[in-house]
């Protein structure tokens, strides 16, 4: 089982094109841990903003009476892909991994595969 710091480092080293990663509590919008980022990618701001995205999608699914669970949410920009991966394990309820990827360097399928692996090993 990996702790938060180990999991964030694993995201940064095992996924090509990662610009930054955060583990976020979507109840509070607070980042429990961040790694990477830049002056143009403030991961604390991204954590709070993407909490609103998760909450909105969950409300919409409830209104539609969908009994599915969200695996991930993708936001594609001109030069980046932002991925929100909701954690489903017992210790990860109410949390998501937010990953910003360089669109030209990242392989989306591999990134999703690696995030599933990292999530399975994460113990919060």
PDB file of C-alpha atoms in Angstrom:
ATOM      1  CA  UNK A   1       0.000   0.000   0.000  1.00  0.00           C
ATOM      2  CA  UNK A   2       1.285   3.434  -0.977  1.00  0.00           C
ATOM      3  CA  UNK A   3       0.825   6.580   1.074  1.00  0.00           C
ATOM      4  CA  UNK A   4      -0.128   9.926  -0.472  1.00  0.00           C
ATOM      5  CA  UNK A   5       3.443  11.117  -1.057  1.00  0.00           C
ATOM      6  CA  UNK A   6       4.489   7.837  -2.684  1.00  0.00           C
ATOM      7  CA  UNK A   7       1.391   7.772  -4.904  1.00  0.00           C
ATOM      8  CA  UNK A   8       1.937  11.353  -6.095  1.00  0.00           C
ATOM      9  CA  UNK A   9       5.581  10.596  -6.910  1.00  0.00           C
ATOM     10  CA  UNK A  10       4.448   7.472  -8.778  1.00  0.00           C
ATOM     11  CA  UNK A  11       2.080   9.585 -10.906  1.00  0.00           C
ATOM     12  CA  UNK A  12       4.871  12.032 -11.740  1.00  0.00           C
ATOM     13  CA  UNK A  13       7.376   9.314 -12.717  1.00  0.00           C
ATOM     14  CA  UNK A  14       5.206   6.657 -14.346  1.00  0.00           C
ATOM     15  CA  UNK A  15       2.977   8.809 -16.562  1.00  0.00           C
ATOM     16  CA  UNK A  16       4.570  10.566 -19.522  1.00  0.00           C
ATOM     17  CA  UNK A  17       3.798  14.271 -19.840  1.00  0.00           C
ATOM     18  CA  UNK A  18       2.531  14.972 -16.301  1.00  0.00           C
ATOM     19  CA  UNK A  19       2.647  18.655 -15.402  1.00  0.00           C
ATOM     20  CA  UNK A  20       1.258  18.270 -11.892  1.00  0.00           C
ATOM     21  CA  UNK A  21      -0.864  16.081  -9.635  1.00  0.00           C
ATOM     22  CA  UNK A  22      -2.992  16.624  -6.547  1.00  0.00           C
ATOM     23  CA  UNK A  23      -4.941  14.389  -4.181  1.00  0.00           C
ATOM     24  CA  UNK A  24      -8.106  16.303  -3.334  1.00  0.00           C
ATOM     25  CA  UNK A  25     -10.906  15.976  -0.767  1.00  0.00           C
ATOM     26  CA  UNK A  26     -14.016  17.017  -2.684  1.00  0.00           C
ATOM     27  CA  UNK A  27     -15.986  17.547   0.510  1.00  0.00           C
ATOM     28  CA  UNK A  28     -13.795  20.502   1.431  1.00  0.00           C
ATOM     29  CA  UNK A  29     -12.018  21.274  -1.855  1.00  0.00           C
ATOM     30  CA  UNK A  30      -8.674  21.030  -0.074  1.00  0.00           C
ATOM     31  CA  UNK A  31      -5.608  19.416  -1.609  1.00  0.00           C
ATOM     32  CA  UNK A  32      -4.257  16.716   0.710  1.00  0.00           C
ATOM     33  CA  UNK A  33      -1.048  16.652  -1.292  1.00  0.00           C
ATOM     34  CA  UNK A  34       0.396  18.122  -4.480  1.00  0.00           C
ATOM     35  CA  UNK A  35       3.439  17.564  -6.635  1.00  0.00           C
ATOM     36  CA  UNK A  36       4.584  19.459  -9.712  1.00  0.00           C
ATOM     37  CA  UNK A  37       2.689  22.433 -11.027  1.00  0.00           C
ATOM     38  CA  UNK A  38       4.160  25.803 -11.952  1.00  0.00           C
ATOM     39  CA  UNK A  39       3.437  29.508 -11.681  1.00  0.00           C
ATOM     40  CA  UNK A  40       0.875  28.966 -14.446  1.00  0.00           C
ATOM     41  CA  UNK A  41      -0.583  25.809 -12.856  1.00  0.00           C
ATOM     42  CA  UNK A  42      -1.436  26.439  -9.204  1.00  0.00           C
ATOM     43  CA  UNK A  43      -2.500  23.011  -7.979  1.00  0.00           C
ATOM     44  CA  UNK A  44      -4.250  24.393  -4.886  1.00  0.00           C
ATOM     45  CA  UNK A  45      -6.475  26.576  -7.073  1.00  0.00           C
ATOM     46  CA  UNK A  46      -7.012  23.653  -9.468  1.00  0.00           C
ATOM     47  CA  UNK A  47      -8.009  21.399  -6.548  1.00  0.00           C
ATOM     48  CA  UNK A  48     -10.682  23.824  -5.372  1.00  0.00           C
ATOM     49  CA  UNK A  49     -11.984  24.559  -8.869  1.00  0.00           C
ATOM     50  CA  UNK A  50     -12.172  20.932  -9.910  1.00  0.00           C
ATOM     51  CA  UNK A  51     -14.063  20.131  -6.717  1.00  0.00           C
ATOM     52  CA  UNK A  52     -16.886  22.221  -8.190  1.00  0.00           C
ATOM     53  CA  UNK A  53     -16.694  20.149 -11.400  1.00  0.00           C
ATOM     54  CA  UNK A  54     -16.991  16.887  -9.445  1.00  0.00           C
ATOM     55  CA  UNK A  55     -19.875  18.146  -7.310  1.00  0.00           C
ATOM     56  CA  UNK A  56     -21.761  19.416 -10.380  1.00  0.00           C
ATOM     57  CA  UNK A  57     -21.391  16.102 -12.207  1.00  0.00           C
ATOM     58  CA  UNK A  58     -22.482  14.141  -9.138  1.00  0.00           C
ATOM     59  CA  UNK A  59     -25.588  16.355  -8.744  1.00  0.00           C
ATOM     60  CA  UNK A  60     -26.409  15.916 -12.429  1.00  0.00           C
ATOM     61  CA  UNK A  61     -26.099  12.138 -12.183  1.00  0.00           C
ATOM     62  CA  UNK A  62     -28.381  12.175  -9.147  1.00  0.00           C
ATOM     63  CA  UNK A  63     -30.995  14.281 -10.986  1.00  0.00           C
ATOM     64  CA  UNK A  64     -30.817  11.838 -13.899  1.00  0.00           C
ATOM     65  CA  UNK A  65     -31.158   8.949 -11.450  1.00  0.00           C
ATOM     66  CA  UNK A  66     -27.998   7.336 -12.860  1.00  0.00           C
ATOM     67  CA  UNK A  67     -26.771   4.500 -10.650  1.00  0.00           C
ATOM     68  CA  UNK A  68     -23.299   4.516 -12.201  1.00  0.00           C
ATOM     69  CA  UNK A  69     -20.114   5.737 -10.551  1.00  0.00           C
ATOM     70  CA  UNK A  70     -17.722   8.217 -12.117  1.00  0.00           C
ATOM     71  CA  UNK A  71     -14.377   6.709 -13.115  1.00  0.00           C
ATOM     72  CA  UNK A  72     -12.831   9.861 -14.469  1.00  0.00           C
ATOM     73  CA  UNK A  73     -13.624  13.247 -15.929  1.00  0.00           C
ATOM     74  CA  UNK A  74     -11.512  14.605 -18.795  1.00  0.00           C
ATOM     75  CA  UNK A  75     -11.143  18.251 -19.699  1.00  0.00           C
ATOM     76  CA  UNK A  76      -9.279  18.825 -22.948  1.00  0.00           C
ATOM     77  CA  UNK A  77      -7.651  22.202 -23.526  1.00  0.00           C
ATOM     78  CA  UNK A  78      -5.550  23.438 -26.449  1.00  0.00           C
ATOM     79  CA  UNK A  79      -2.259  22.249 -24.949  1.00  0.00           C
ATOM     80  CA  UNK A  80      -3.267  20.236 -21.888  1.00  0.00           C
ATOM     81  CA  UNK A  81      -5.526  17.461 -20.703  1.00  0.00           C
ATOM     82  CA  UNK A  82      -6.860  17.666 -17.160  1.00  0.00           C
ATOM     83  CA  UNK A  83      -7.953  14.347 -15.692  1.00  0.00           C
ATOM     84  CA  UNK A  84     -10.024  13.922 -12.542  1.00  0.00           C
ATOM     85  CA  UNK A  85      -9.987  10.340 -11.221  1.00  0.00           C
ATOM     86  CA  UNK A  86     -12.469   9.673  -8.409  1.00  0.00           C
ATOM     87  CA  UNK A  87     -11.144   7.169  -5.894  1.00  0.00           C
ATOM     88  CA  UNK A  88     -13.439   4.252  -5.216  1.00  0.00           C
ATOM     89  CA  UNK A  89     -11.568   2.239  -2.608  1.00  0.00           C
ATOM     90  CA  UNK A  90     -12.737   2.120   0.995  1.00  0.00           C
ATOM     91  CA  UNK A  91     -10.074   4.569   2.151  1.00  0.00           C
ATOM     92  CA  UNK A  92     -10.511   6.866  -0.854  1.00  0.00           C
ATOM     93  CA  UNK A  93     -14.192   7.753  -0.613  1.00  0.00           C
ATOM     94  CA  UNK A  94     -14.658  11.485  -1.069  1.00  0.00           C
ATOM     95  CA  UNK A  95     -11.269  11.912  -2.755  1.00  0.00           C
ATOM     96  CA  UNK A  96     -10.024  12.369  -6.300  1.00  0.00           C
ATOM     97  CA  UNK A  97      -6.705  12.508  -8.088  1.00  0.00           C
ATOM     98  CA  UNK A  98      -6.304  15.529 -10.331  1.00  0.00           C
ATOM     99  CA  UNK A  99      -3.650  15.219 -13.026  1.00  0.00           C
ATOM    100  CA  UNK A 100      -2.640  17.857 -15.574  1.00  0.00           C
ATOM    101  CA  UNK A 101      -0.986  16.439 -18.695  1.00  0.00           C
ATOM    102  CA  UNK A 102       0.899  17.992 -21.596  1.00  0.00           C
ATOM    103  CA  UNK A 103      -1.334  17.148 -24.560  1.00  0.00           C
ATOM    104  CA  UNK A 104       1.571  16.639 -26.981  1.00  0.00           C
ATOM    105  CA  UNK A 105       3.556  14.304 -24.719  1.00  0.00           C
ATOM    106  CA  UNK A 106       0.893  12.309 -22.889  1.00  0.00           C
ATOM    107  CA  UNK A 107      -0.706   9.047 -23.919  1.00  0.00           C
ATOM    108  CA  UNK A 108      -4.228   9.287 -22.498  1.00  0.00           C
ATOM    109  CA  UNK A 109      -4.901   5.541 -22.498  1.00  0.00           C
ATOM    110  CA  UNK A 110      -1.648   4.822 -20.660  1.00  0.00           C
ATOM    111  CA  UNK A 111      -2.305   7.654 -18.199  1.00  0.00           C
ATOM    112  CA  UNK A 112      -5.726   6.223 -17.352  1.00  0.00           C
ATOM    113  CA  UNK A 113      -4.228   2.740 -16.991  1.00  0.00           C
ATOM    114  CA  UNK A 114      -1.474   3.981 -14.658  1.00  0.00           C
ATOM    115  CA  UNK A 115      -3.926   5.999 -12.545  1.00  0.00           C
ATOM    116  CA  UNK A 116      -6.083   2.889 -12.023  1.00  0.00           C
ATOM    117  CA  UNK A 117      -2.978   1.009 -10.863  1.00  0.00           C
ATOM    118  CA  UNK A 118      -1.870   3.810  -8.540  1.00  0.00           C
ATOM    119  CA  UNK A 119      -5.377   4.195  -7.117  1.00  0.00           C
ATOM    120  CA  UNK A 120      -5.558   0.478  -6.321  1.00  0.00           C
ATOM    121  CA  UNK A 121      -2.352   0.738  -4.282  1.00  0.00           C
ATOM    122  CA  UNK A 122      -3.160   4.012  -2.498  1.00  0.00           C
ATOM    123  CA  UNK A 123      -3.944   3.904   1.221  1.00  0.00           C
ATOM    124  CA  UNK A 124      -5.085   7.246   2.657  1.00  0.00           C
TER     125      UNK A 124
END
